[in-house]
């Protein structure tokens, strides 16, 4: 490990935090497109700021149509290593105790939107490159730092850039966590539709639940007519959801059913309690005099409350490298005889989009339902035994003294569609830096450590 580089980074801490605070001050949430600025004024402004700082350090920079910027360590030479960060952020949201777009330092932590995701890591990459340059370390291969501005809204920046330029054969992004994420499950989003004729005196009138497709829904409600308190309580008991449910009497024999579960990310649904599947389980255990309760019964047999592995949909799958498939019925809407349910599936390396799609189609049609919307991306894997991945793991353990190793995740990172890409940092295992929440931070120590890790990685990979 290079002591000179370490000393340089320690000595330049104030400059690093200064640069980070300049970037945090630009509220680069995706805005309305204007001519020449596809992601709005602020995303263009943060990119321009980053590139002007990089160019003041003596790096060759290029602004690619206000979508992506590139910063090369050397003015010449095809890069063999790419490092990818993003400068756009999610909206501040509520609950902040410090101004989200004015970086605030307290107790060794730097607070502000984007400090960890992903402006802080971007500053670490920039100063790692600067350290290498200013310390006069000569590498035989070039490095290209690629900064995007649309990661938080679907990565159209990268999809566009890939059509304009060839990406380096090895790419890492410090937009995940350590040690190295080399496997990301495939992802499917779809919609199931069912129909019934609600003309009874004991019937489900309406139902809804969930707000976003990639989360376990926290709440769901329904309105039913004609059922007694005893019938409702028994249905809840038989469904095993009594503790989540409350009933409220309404006019004309109607009852409002409210379910409160627990939210979780769609890639780890077992950590949540799905309010939508709990509601369907209850409704399916009511016996009405039309086919509305029958329809919920059928839906509930495909998406039973408490099940997240796709067993009842007959799409369950698992492999040693990437783990088990997960599924979440996340958004429900039912009124006037038409039900739609939106779901999210994360599947392991041993399956393909097509295979899951045909499984879903036959599961739905067996229950008189239809797959009405569907999109999918295949899993991502970069060889754990490649020199690239082994070197990153070694750098991590050498610099931090912590145990290294590859991890597989259910979520998708910025490199999901990049061949040979991995996520490397910048969150440390077991640490929660409040990414996307109020109080997002990076600690000063981690800021320095990340810069050292990236410098070390660049030196070893490009020597
Ligand atoms: Zn990010």
PDB file of C-alpha atoms in Angstrom, residues 121-424:
ATOM      1  CA  UNK A 121     -18.222   8.437  -3.420  1.00  0.00           C
ATOM      2  CA  UNK A 122     -17.841  10.497  -6.637  1.00  0.00           C
ATOM      3  CA  UNK A 123     -15.680  13.019  -4.777  1.00  0.00           C
ATOM      4  CA  UNK A 124     -13.607  10.105  -3.404  1.00  0.00           C
ATOM      5  CA  UNK A 125     -12.992   8.794  -6.936  1.00  0.00           C
ATOM      6  CA  UNK A 126     -12.009  12.249  -8.170  1.00  0.00           C
ATOM      7  CA  UNK A 127      -9.523  12.770  -5.327  1.00  0.00           C
ATOM      8  CA  UNK A 128      -8.169   9.233  -5.712  1.00  0.00           C
ATOM      9  CA  UNK A 129      -7.333  10.135  -9.321  1.00  0.00           C
ATOM     10  CA  UNK A 130      -5.897  13.492  -8.234  1.00  0.00           C
ATOM     11  CA  UNK A 131      -3.741  11.792  -5.603  1.00  0.00           C
ATOM     12  CA  UNK A 132      -2.298   9.433  -8.210  1.00  0.00           C
ATOM     13  CA  UNK A 133      -1.600  12.332 -10.564  1.00  0.00           C
ATOM     14  CA  UNK A 134      -0.136  14.712  -7.983  1.00  0.00           C
ATOM     15  CA  UNK A 135       2.019  12.017  -6.389  1.00  0.00           C
ATOM     16  CA  UNK A 136       3.502  11.363  -9.814  1.00  0.00           C
ATOM     17  CA  UNK A 137       2.522   7.707  -9.992  1.00  0.00           C
ATOM     18  CA  UNK A 138       2.689   6.543 -13.577  1.00  0.00           C
ATOM     19  CA  UNK A 139       0.297   3.835 -14.662  1.00  0.00           C
ATOM     20  CA  UNK A 140       0.448   1.983 -17.938  1.00  0.00           C
ATOM     21  CA  UNK A 141      -3.314   1.983 -18.485  1.00  0.00           C
ATOM     22  CA  UNK A 142      -5.860   4.777 -18.583  1.00  0.00           C
ATOM     23  CA  UNK A 143      -8.857   5.148 -16.260  1.00  0.00           C
ATOM     24  CA  UNK A 144     -12.139   6.759 -17.234  1.00  0.00           C
ATOM     25  CA  UNK A 145     -14.367   8.183 -14.518  1.00  0.00           C
ATOM     26  CA  UNK A 146     -17.927   8.256 -15.858  1.00  0.00           C
ATOM     27  CA  UNK A 147     -20.485  10.433 -14.074  1.00  0.00           C
ATOM     28  CA  UNK A 148     -24.153  10.069 -14.890  1.00  0.00           C
ATOM     29  CA  UNK A 149     -27.142  12.218 -13.999  1.00  0.00           C
ATOM     30  CA  UNK A 150     -30.164   9.921 -14.251  1.00  0.00           C
ATOM     31  CA  UNK A 151     -29.449   6.915 -12.041  1.00  0.00           C
ATOM     32  CA  UNK A 152     -32.343   7.579  -9.693  1.00  0.00           C
ATOM     33  CA  UNK A 153     -34.909   7.574 -12.480  1.00  0.00           C
ATOM     34  CA  UNK A 154     -34.060   4.503 -14.505  1.00  0.00           C
ATOM     35  CA  UNK A 155     -30.487   5.096 -15.746  1.00  0.00           C
ATOM     36  CA  UNK A 156     -31.474   6.386 -19.171  1.00  0.00           C
ATOM     37  CA  UNK A 157     -28.181   8.341 -19.045  1.00  0.00           C
ATOM     38  CA  UNK A 158     -26.183   5.139 -19.190  1.00  0.00           C
ATOM     39  CA  UNK A 159     -28.418   3.455 -21.761  1.00  0.00           C
ATOM     40  CA  UNK A 160     -27.870   6.506 -23.985  1.00  0.00           C
ATOM     41  CA  UNK A 161     -24.114   6.661 -23.346  1.00  0.00           C
ATOM     42  CA  UNK A 162     -23.659   2.974 -24.168  1.00  0.00           C
ATOM     43  CA  UNK A 163     -24.937   3.712 -27.660  1.00  0.00           C
ATOM     44  CA  UNK A 164     -22.426   6.546 -28.154  1.00  0.00           C
ATOM     45  CA  UNK A 165     -19.265   5.044 -26.702  1.00  0.00           C
ATOM     46  CA  UNK A 166     -17.663   1.778 -25.822  1.00  0.00           C
ATOM     47  CA  UNK A 167     -17.428   1.172 -22.093  1.00  0.00           C
ATOM     48  CA  UNK A 168     -14.119  -0.043 -20.669  1.00  0.00           C
ATOM     49  CA  UNK A 169     -13.916  -3.842 -20.238  1.00  0.00           C
ATOM     50  CA  UNK A 170     -13.860  -3.527 -16.438  1.00  0.00           C
ATOM     51  CA  UNK A 171     -16.226  -1.183 -14.628  1.00  0.00           C
ATOM     52  CA  UNK A 172     -16.917  -0.723 -10.952  1.00  0.00           C
ATOM     53  CA  UNK A 173     -19.463   1.536  -9.338  1.00  0.00           C
ATOM     54  CA  UNK A 174     -19.243   2.748  -5.733  1.00  0.00           C
ATOM     55  CA  UNK A 175     -23.030   2.980  -5.679  1.00  0.00           C
ATOM     56  CA  UNK A 176     -23.745  -0.119  -3.604  1.00  0.00           C
ATOM     57  CA  UNK A 177     -21.864  -1.645  -0.735  1.00  0.00           C
ATOM     58  CA  UNK A 178     -18.621  -3.441   0.085  1.00  0.00           C
ATOM     59  CA  UNK A 179     -17.045  -5.851  -0.430  1.00  0.00           C
ATOM     60  CA  UNK A 180     -17.947  -6.661  -4.081  1.00  0.00           C
ATOM     61  CA  UNK A 181     -21.449  -7.167  -5.486  1.00  0.00           C
ATOM     62  CA  UNK A 182     -20.939  -9.380  -8.523  1.00  0.00           C
ATOM     63  CA  UNK A 183     -24.394 -10.946  -8.850  1.00  0.00           C
ATOM     64  CA  UNK A 184     -27.713  -9.134  -9.182  1.00  0.00           C
ATOM     65  CA  UNK A 185     -30.897 -11.126  -9.606  1.00  0.00           C
ATOM     66  CA  UNK A 186     -33.117 -10.712 -12.642  1.00  0.00           C
ATOM     67  CA  UNK A 187     -36.182  -8.546 -12.205  1.00  0.00           C
ATOM     68  CA  UNK A 188     -39.720  -8.761 -13.468  1.00  0.00           C
ATOM     69  CA  UNK A 189     -42.565  -6.345 -13.077  1.00  0.00           C
ATOM     70  CA  UNK A 190     -46.027  -7.279 -14.173  1.00  0.00           C
ATOM     71  CA  UNK A 191     -49.731  -6.861 -13.799  1.00  0.00           C
ATOM     72  CA  UNK A 192     -52.438  -9.459 -13.346  1.00  0.00           C
ATOM     73  CA  UNK A 193     -56.054  -8.678 -14.185  1.00  0.00           C
ATOM     74  CA  UNK A 194     -59.199 -10.538 -13.136  1.00  0.00           C
ATOM     75  CA  UNK A 195     -62.863  -9.803 -13.652  1.00  0.00           C
ATOM     76  CA  UNK A 196     -66.096 -10.680 -11.853  1.00  0.00           C
ATOM     77  CA  UNK A 197     -69.749  -9.629 -11.767  1.00  0.00           C
ATOM     78  CA  UNK A 198     -70.433  -8.004  -8.401  1.00  0.00           C
ATOM     79  CA  UNK A 199     -74.241  -8.060  -8.227  1.00  0.00           C
ATOM     80  CA  UNK A 200     -74.849  -9.706  -4.842  1.00  0.00           C
ATOM     81  CA  UNK A 201     -76.070  -8.488  -1.492  1.00  0.00           C
ATOM     82  CA  UNK A 202     -72.998 -10.032   0.146  1.00  0.00           C
ATOM     83  CA  UNK A 203     -70.116  -8.732  -1.915  1.00  0.00           C
ATOM     84  CA  UNK A 204     -66.755  -6.970  -2.131  1.00  0.00           C
ATOM     85  CA  UNK A 205     -67.388  -3.408  -3.347  1.00  0.00           C
ATOM     86  CA  UNK A 206     -63.874  -2.060  -3.651  1.00  0.00           C
ATOM     87  CA  UNK A 207     -60.310  -2.721  -2.540  1.00  0.00           C
ATOM     88  CA  UNK A 208     -56.970  -1.046  -2.829  1.00  0.00           C
ATOM     89  CA  UNK A 209     -53.484  -1.159  -1.355  1.00  0.00           C
ATOM     90  CA  UNK A 210     -49.834  -0.336  -1.939  1.00  0.00           C
ATOM     91  CA  UNK A 211     -48.275   2.698  -3.618  1.00  0.00           C
ATOM     92  CA  UNK A 212     -45.042   1.585  -5.280  1.00  0.00           C
ATOM     93  CA  UNK A 213     -44.230  -1.599  -7.142  1.00  0.00           C
ATOM     94  CA  UNK A 214     -40.831  -2.210  -5.552  1.00  0.00           C
ATOM     95  CA  UNK A 215     -41.933  -2.379  -1.919  1.00  0.00           C
ATOM     96  CA  UNK A 216     -43.963  -4.642   0.324  1.00  0.00           C
ATOM     97  CA  UNK A 217     -47.208  -2.666   0.799  1.00  0.00           C
ATOM     98  CA  UNK A 218     -47.770  -1.330   4.284  1.00  0.00           C
ATOM     99  CA  UNK A 219     -51.504  -0.709   4.086  1.00  0.00           C
ATOM    100  CA  UNK A 220     -54.606  -1.887   2.243  1.00  0.00           C
ATOM    101  CA  UNK A 221     -58.325  -1.286   2.577  1.00  0.00           C
ATOM    102  CA  UNK A 222     -61.551  -2.744   1.239  1.00  0.00           C
ATOM    103  CA  UNK A 223     -65.240  -2.042   1.473  1.00  0.00           C
ATOM    104  CA  UNK A 224     -67.643  -4.975   1.705  1.00  0.00           C
ATOM    105  CA  UNK A 225     -71.408  -5.237   2.070  1.00  0.00           C
ATOM    106  CA  UNK A 226     -73.714  -7.706   3.785  1.00  0.00           C
ATOM    107  CA  UNK A 227     -71.276  -9.513   6.103  1.00  0.00           C
ATOM    108  CA  UNK A 228     -71.835  -9.794   9.854  1.00  0.00           C
ATOM    109  CA  UNK A 229     -69.188  -8.972  12.461  1.00  0.00           C
ATOM    110  CA  UNK A 230     -68.893 -12.677  13.187  1.00  0.00           C
ATOM    111  CA  UNK A 231     -68.303 -13.572   9.541  1.00  0.00           C
ATOM    112  CA  UNK A 232     -65.649 -10.868   9.178  1.00  0.00           C
ATOM    113  CA  UNK A 233     -63.837 -11.796  12.379  1.00  0.00           C
ATOM    114  CA  UNK A 234     -63.862 -15.463  11.436  1.00  0.00           C
ATOM    115  CA  UNK A 235     -62.493 -14.740   7.954  1.00  0.00           C
ATOM    116  CA  UNK A 236     -59.658 -12.712   9.490  1.00  0.00           C
ATOM    117  CA  UNK A 237     -58.924 -15.526  11.930  1.00  0.00           C
ATOM    118  CA  UNK A 238     -58.961 -18.208   9.238  1.00  0.00           C
ATOM    119  CA  UNK A 239     -56.646 -16.092   7.114  1.00  0.00           C
ATOM    120  CA  UNK A 240     -54.266 -15.695  10.066  1.00  0.00           C
ATOM    121  CA  UNK A 241     -54.307 -11.911   9.828  1.00  0.00           C
ATOM    122  CA  UNK A 242     -56.424 -10.863  12.842  1.00  0.00           C
ATOM    123  CA  UNK A 243     -53.616  -8.827  14.406  1.00  0.00           C
ATOM    124  CA  UNK A 244     -53.241  -6.685  11.252  1.00  0.00           C
ATOM    125  CA  UNK A 245     -56.917  -5.935  10.655  1.00  0.00           C
ATOM    126  CA  UNK A 246     -59.480  -3.452  11.878  1.00  0.00           C
ATOM    127  CA  UNK A 247     -63.154  -3.102  10.899  1.00  0.00           C
ATOM    128  CA  UNK A 248     -65.309  -0.006  10.776  1.00  0.00           C
ATOM    129  CA  UNK A 249     -69.049  -0.080  10.234  1.00  0.00           C
ATOM    130  CA  UNK A 250     -70.424   2.147   7.489  1.00  0.00           C
ATOM    131  CA  UNK A 251     -73.972   2.920   6.328  1.00  0.00           C
ATOM    132  CA  UNK A 252     -76.304   0.389   4.729  1.00  0.00           C
ATOM    133  CA  UNK A 253     -74.662  -2.805   5.948  1.00  0.00           C
ATOM    134  CA  UNK A 254     -71.243  -1.858   4.697  1.00  0.00           C
ATOM    135  CA  UNK A 255     -67.923  -2.426   6.466  1.00  0.00           C
ATOM    136  CA  UNK A 256     -64.539  -0.816   5.824  1.00  0.00           C
ATOM    137  CA  UNK A 257     -61.679  -3.252   6.330  1.00  0.00           C
ATOM    138  CA  UNK A 258     -58.248  -1.747   7.025  1.00  0.00           C
ATOM    139  CA  UNK A 259     -55.037  -3.760   7.057  1.00  0.00           C
ATOM    140  CA  UNK A 260     -51.749  -2.464   8.402  1.00  0.00           C
ATOM    141  CA  UNK A 261     -48.643  -4.491   7.604  1.00  0.00           C
ATOM    142  CA  UNK A 262     -44.978  -3.617   7.469  1.00  0.00           C
ATOM    143  CA  UNK A 263     -43.070  -2.238   4.515  1.00  0.00           C
ATOM    144  CA  UNK A 264     -39.826  -3.692   3.174  1.00  0.00           C
ATOM    145  CA  UNK A 265     -37.884  -3.474  -0.056  1.00  0.00           C
ATOM    146  CA  UNK A 266     -39.117  -5.809  -2.789  1.00  0.00           C
ATOM    147  CA  UNK A 267     -35.720  -7.512  -2.907  1.00  0.00           C
ATOM    148  CA  UNK A 268     -36.109  -8.633   0.733  1.00  0.00           C
ATOM    149  CA  UNK A 269     -39.855  -9.187   1.073  1.00  0.00           C
ATOM    150  CA  UNK A 270     -39.569 -11.663   3.950  1.00  0.00           C
ATOM    151  CA  UNK A 271     -38.635  -8.684   6.151  1.00  0.00           C
ATOM    152  CA  UNK A 272     -42.084  -7.146   5.648  1.00  0.00           C
ATOM    153  CA  UNK A 273     -45.720  -7.969   6.262  1.00  0.00           C
ATOM    154  CA  UNK A 274     -47.723  -7.666   3.069  1.00  0.00           C
ATOM    155  CA  UNK A 275     -50.956  -5.747   3.734  1.00  0.00           C
ATOM    156  CA  UNK A 276     -52.300  -6.514   0.236  1.00  0.00           C
ATOM    157  CA  UNK A 277     -51.930 -10.289   0.421  1.00  0.00           C
ATOM    158  CA  UNK A 278     -53.308 -10.185   3.980  1.00  0.00           C
ATOM    159  CA  UNK A 279     -56.382  -8.334   2.716  1.00  0.00           C
ATOM    160  CA  UNK A 280     -56.856 -10.776  -0.194  1.00  0.00           C
ATOM    161  CA  UNK A 281     -56.534 -13.716   2.213  1.00  0.00           C
ATOM    162  CA  UNK A 282     -59.307 -12.267   4.355  1.00  0.00           C
ATOM    163  CA  UNK A 283     -61.609 -11.378   1.447  1.00  0.00           C
ATOM    164  CA  UNK A 284     -61.057 -14.847  -0.008  1.00  0.00           C
ATOM    165  CA  UNK A 285     -62.335 -16.400   3.199  1.00  0.00           C
ATOM    166  CA  UNK A 286     -65.629 -14.544   3.029  1.00  0.00           C
ATOM    167  CA  UNK A 287     -68.470 -16.343   1.289  1.00  0.00           C
ATOM    168  CA  UNK A 288     -70.579 -13.869  -0.703  1.00  0.00           C
ATOM    169  CA  UNK A 289     -73.523 -14.431  -3.014  1.00  0.00           C
ATOM    170  CA  UNK A 290     -71.712 -13.277  -6.158  1.00  0.00           C
ATOM    171  CA  UNK A 291     -68.305 -14.188  -7.591  1.00  0.00           C
ATOM    172  CA  UNK A 292     -66.336 -11.262  -6.079  1.00  0.00           C
ATOM    173  CA  UNK A 293     -65.158 -13.228  -3.036  1.00  0.00           C
ATOM    174  CA  UNK A 294     -64.385 -16.191  -5.302  1.00  0.00           C
ATOM    175  CA  UNK A 295     -62.075 -13.997  -7.333  1.00  0.00           C
ATOM    176  CA  UNK A 296     -60.168 -12.878  -4.230  1.00  0.00           C
ATOM    177  CA  UNK A 297     -59.981 -16.517  -3.129  1.00  0.00           C
ATOM    178  CA  UNK A 298     -58.303 -17.412  -6.416  1.00  0.00           C
ATOM    179  CA  UNK A 299     -55.885 -14.483  -6.199  1.00  0.00           C
ATOM    180  CA  UNK A 300     -55.028 -15.452  -2.645  1.00  0.00           C
ATOM    181  CA  UNK A 301     -54.203 -19.025  -3.642  1.00  0.00           C
ATOM    182  CA  UNK A 302     -51.594 -17.618  -6.055  1.00  0.00           C
ATOM    183  CA  UNK A 303     -50.267 -15.001  -3.629  1.00  0.00           C
ATOM    184  CA  UNK A 304     -50.871 -16.445  -0.137  1.00  0.00           C
ATOM    185  CA  UNK A 305     -50.192 -14.164   2.818  1.00  0.00           C
ATOM    186  CA  UNK A 306     -46.739 -14.858   4.221  1.00  0.00           C
ATOM    187  CA  UNK A 307     -45.367 -16.493   1.094  1.00  0.00           C
ATOM    188  CA  UNK A 308     -42.615 -14.687  -0.825  1.00  0.00           C
ATOM    189  CA  UNK A 309     -40.874 -17.451  -2.780  1.00  0.00           C
ATOM    190  CA  UNK A 310     -43.345 -17.916  -5.649  1.00  0.00           C
ATOM    191  CA  UNK A 311     -44.200 -21.497  -4.659  1.00  0.00           C
ATOM    192  CA  UNK A 312     -47.933 -21.150  -5.293  1.00  0.00           C
ATOM    193  CA  UNK A 313     -47.304 -19.392  -8.597  1.00  0.00           C
ATOM    194  CA  UNK A 314     -45.120 -22.395  -9.450  1.00  0.00           C
ATOM    195  CA  UNK A 315     -42.167 -20.152 -10.262  1.00  0.00           C
ATOM    196  CA  UNK A 316     -40.094 -20.867  -7.131  1.00  0.00           C
ATOM    197  CA  UNK A 317     -36.418 -21.346  -7.925  1.00  0.00           C
ATOM    198  CA  UNK A 318     -33.124 -21.122  -6.108  1.00  0.00           C
ATOM    199  CA  UNK A 319     -29.445 -21.654  -6.765  1.00  0.00           C
ATOM    200  CA  UNK A 320     -26.353 -21.627  -4.657  1.00  0.00           C
ATOM    201  CA  UNK A 321     -24.766 -18.527  -6.144  1.00  0.00           C
ATOM    202  CA  UNK A 322     -27.707 -16.142  -6.208  1.00  0.00           C
ATOM    203  CA  UNK A 323     -30.211 -17.527  -3.690  1.00  0.00           C
ATOM    204  CA  UNK A 324     -33.964 -17.867  -3.951  1.00  0.00           C
ATOM    205  CA  UNK A 325     -36.560 -16.164  -6.099  1.00  0.00           C
ATOM    206  CA  UNK A 326     -38.685 -13.563  -4.320  1.00  0.00           C
ATOM    207  CA  UNK A 327     -42.037 -12.106  -5.267  1.00  0.00           C
ATOM    208  CA  UNK A 328     -44.286  -9.349  -3.933  1.00  0.00           C
ATOM    209  CA  UNK A 329     -47.850  -8.485  -4.849  1.00  0.00           C
ATOM    210  CA  UNK A 330     -47.336  -4.792  -4.217  1.00  0.00           C
ATOM    211  CA  UNK A 331     -50.239  -2.772  -5.635  1.00  0.00           C
ATOM    212  CA  UNK A 332     -53.903  -3.760  -5.652  1.00  0.00           C
ATOM    213  CA  UNK A 333     -56.885  -2.032  -7.150  1.00  0.00           C
ATOM    214  CA  UNK A 334     -60.434  -3.346  -7.426  1.00  0.00           C
ATOM    215  CA  UNK A 335     -63.701  -1.680  -8.268  1.00  0.00           C
ATOM    216  CA  UNK A 336     -66.779  -2.382 -10.400  1.00  0.00           C
ATOM    217  CA  UNK A 337     -65.787  -5.956 -11.118  1.00  0.00           C
ATOM    218  CA  UNK A 338     -62.245  -5.275 -12.376  1.00  0.00           C
ATOM    219  CA  UNK A 339     -59.225  -6.228 -10.297  1.00  0.00           C
ATOM    220  CA  UNK A 340     -55.608  -5.432 -11.116  1.00  0.00           C
ATOM    221  CA  UNK A 341     -52.607  -6.463  -9.092  1.00  0.00           C
ATOM    222  CA  UNK A 342     -49.076  -5.285  -9.784  1.00  0.00           C
ATOM    223  CA  UNK A 343     -46.160  -7.429  -8.679  1.00  0.00           C
ATOM    224  CA  UNK A 344     -42.367  -7.504  -8.502  1.00  0.00           C
ATOM    225  CA  UNK A 345     -40.297 -10.671  -8.929  1.00  0.00           C
ATOM    226  CA  UNK A 346     -36.528 -11.053  -8.360  1.00  0.00           C
ATOM    227  CA  UNK A 347     -35.171 -14.272  -9.781  1.00  0.00           C
ATOM    228  CA  UNK A 348     -31.870 -16.170  -9.547  1.00  0.00           C
ATOM    229  CA  UNK A 349     -29.292 -16.957 -12.246  1.00  0.00           C
ATOM    230  CA  UNK A 350     -30.854 -20.357 -12.937  1.00  0.00           C
ATOM    231  CA  UNK A 351     -33.958 -18.760 -14.503  1.00  0.00           C
ATOM    232  CA  UNK A 352     -34.662 -16.514 -17.483  1.00  0.00           C
ATOM    233  CA  UNK A 353     -37.243 -13.808 -18.074  1.00  0.00           C
ATOM    234  CA  UNK A 354     -39.035 -16.013 -20.608  1.00  0.00           C
ATOM    235  CA  UNK A 355     -39.227 -19.000 -18.304  1.00  0.00           C
ATOM    236  CA  UNK A 356     -40.761 -16.947 -15.492  1.00  0.00           C
ATOM    237  CA  UNK A 357     -43.127 -15.265 -17.926  1.00  0.00           C
ATOM    238  CA  UNK A 358     -44.540 -18.544 -19.185  1.00  0.00           C
ATOM    239  CA  UNK A 359     -44.855 -19.806 -15.600  1.00  0.00           C
ATOM    240  CA  UNK A 360     -46.856 -16.732 -14.613  1.00  0.00           C
ATOM    241  CA  UNK A 361     -49.083 -16.947 -17.663  1.00  0.00           C
ATOM    242  CA  UNK A 362     -50.105 -20.511 -16.955  1.00  0.00           C
ATOM    243  CA  UNK A 363     -50.582 -19.877 -13.213  1.00  0.00           C
ATOM    244  CA  UNK A 364     -52.897 -16.961 -13.981  1.00  0.00           C
ATOM    245  CA  UNK A 365     -54.885 -18.605 -16.737  1.00  0.00           C
ATOM    246  CA  UNK A 366     -55.558 -21.613 -14.486  1.00  0.00           C
ATOM    247  CA  UNK A 367     -57.398 -19.157 -12.207  1.00  0.00           C
ATOM    248  CA  UNK A 368     -59.196 -17.264 -15.024  1.00  0.00           C
ATOM    249  CA  UNK A 369     -56.805 -14.353 -14.763  1.00  0.00           C
ATOM    250  CA  UNK A 370     -54.620 -12.652 -17.285  1.00  0.00           C
ATOM    251  CA  UNK A 371     -51.077 -11.303 -17.421  1.00  0.00           C
ATOM    252  CA  UNK A 372     -51.823  -7.795 -18.705  1.00  0.00           C
ATOM    253  CA  UNK A 373     -48.475  -6.045 -18.394  1.00  0.00           C
ATOM    254  CA  UNK A 374     -44.975  -7.421 -18.262  1.00  0.00           C
ATOM    255  CA  UNK A 375     -41.362  -6.271 -18.350  1.00  0.00           C
ATOM    256  CA  UNK A 376     -38.206  -8.054 -17.337  1.00  0.00           C
ATOM    257  CA  UNK A 377     -34.430  -7.869 -17.191  1.00  0.00           C
ATOM    258  CA  UNK A 378     -32.114 -10.860 -16.991  1.00  0.00           C
ATOM    259  CA  UNK A 379     -29.816 -11.452 -13.993  1.00  0.00           C
ATOM    260  CA  UNK A 380     -26.331  -9.948 -13.946  1.00  0.00           C
ATOM    261  CA  UNK A 381     -23.128 -11.781 -13.101  1.00  0.00           C
ATOM    262  CA  UNK A 382     -19.461 -10.929 -13.283  1.00  0.00           C
ATOM    263  CA  UNK A 383     -17.077 -13.823 -12.679  1.00  0.00           C
ATOM    264  CA  UNK A 384     -15.996 -13.948  -9.023  1.00  0.00           C
ATOM    265  CA  UNK A 385     -12.785 -15.672 -10.122  1.00  0.00           C
ATOM    266  CA  UNK A 386     -11.731 -12.954 -12.570  1.00  0.00           C
ATOM    267  CA  UNK A 387      -8.543 -11.011 -11.800  1.00  0.00           C
ATOM    268  CA  UNK A 388     -10.652  -7.860 -11.681  1.00  0.00           C
ATOM    269  CA  UNK A 389     -12.980  -9.079  -8.933  1.00  0.00           C
ATOM    270  CA  UNK A 390     -10.203 -10.803  -7.010  1.00  0.00           C
ATOM    271  CA  UNK A 391      -8.125  -7.626  -7.066  1.00  0.00           C
ATOM    272  CA  UNK A 392     -11.004  -5.491  -5.773  1.00  0.00           C
ATOM    273  CA  UNK A 393     -11.620  -7.933  -2.945  1.00  0.00           C
ATOM    274  CA  UNK A 394      -7.929  -7.937  -2.055  1.00  0.00           C
ATOM    275  CA  UNK A 395      -7.793  -4.133  -2.081  1.00  0.00           C
ATOM    276  CA  UNK A 396     -10.774  -3.967   0.261  1.00  0.00           C
ATOM    277  CA  UNK A 397      -9.302  -6.374   2.797  1.00  0.00           C
ATOM    278  CA  UNK A 398      -5.827  -4.871   2.561  1.00  0.00           C
ATOM    279  CA  UNK A 399      -6.998  -1.299   3.145  1.00  0.00           C
ATOM    280  CA  UNK A 400      -9.670  -1.982   5.776  1.00  0.00           C
ATOM    281  CA  UNK A 401      -8.437  -5.168   7.435  1.00  0.00           C
ATOM    282  CA  UNK A 402     -11.992  -6.473   7.086  1.00  0.00           C
ATOM    283  CA  UNK A 403     -13.038  -9.740   5.495  1.00  0.00           C
ATOM    284  CA  UNK A 404     -13.679  -9.534   1.752  1.00  0.00           C
ATOM    285  CA  UNK A 405     -15.845 -11.650  -0.536  1.00  0.00           C
ATOM    286  CA  UNK A 406     -18.438 -11.484  -3.270  1.00  0.00           C
ATOM    287  CA  UNK A 407     -22.116 -10.919  -2.582  1.00  0.00           C
ATOM    288  CA  UNK A 408     -25.308 -11.501  -4.542  1.00  0.00           C
ATOM    289  CA  UNK A 409     -28.226  -9.114  -4.154  1.00  0.00           C
ATOM    290  CA  UNK A 410     -31.860  -8.967  -5.233  1.00  0.00           C
ATOM    291  CA  UNK A 411     -31.691  -5.306  -6.168  1.00  0.00           C
ATOM    292  CA  UNK A 412     -30.199  -3.840  -9.318  1.00  0.00           C
ATOM    293  CA  UNK A 413     -27.236  -1.463  -9.225  1.00  0.00           C
ATOM    294  CA  UNK A 414     -25.961   1.073 -11.761  1.00  0.00           C
ATOM    295  CA  UNK A 415     -23.930  -1.659 -13.520  1.00  0.00           C
ATOM    296  CA  UNK A 416     -26.799  -4.135 -13.970  1.00  0.00           C
ATOM    297  CA  UNK A 417     -26.662  -3.725 -17.755  1.00  0.00           C
ATOM    298  CA  UNK A 418     -22.900  -3.429 -18.026  1.00  0.00           C
ATOM    299  CA  UNK A 419     -20.966  -6.525 -18.927  1.00  0.00           C
ATOM    300  CA  UNK A 420     -18.030  -7.033 -16.590  1.00  0.00           C
ATOM    301  CA  UNK A 421     -19.426  -4.532 -14.091  1.00  0.00           C
ATOM    302  CA  UNK A 422     -19.541  -4.830 -10.303  1.00  0.00           C
ATOM    303  CA  UNK A 423     -20.608  -2.621  -7.433  1.00  0.00           C
ATOM    304  CA  UNK A 424     -17.702  -1.862  -5.092  1.00  0.00           C
TER     305      UNK A 424
END
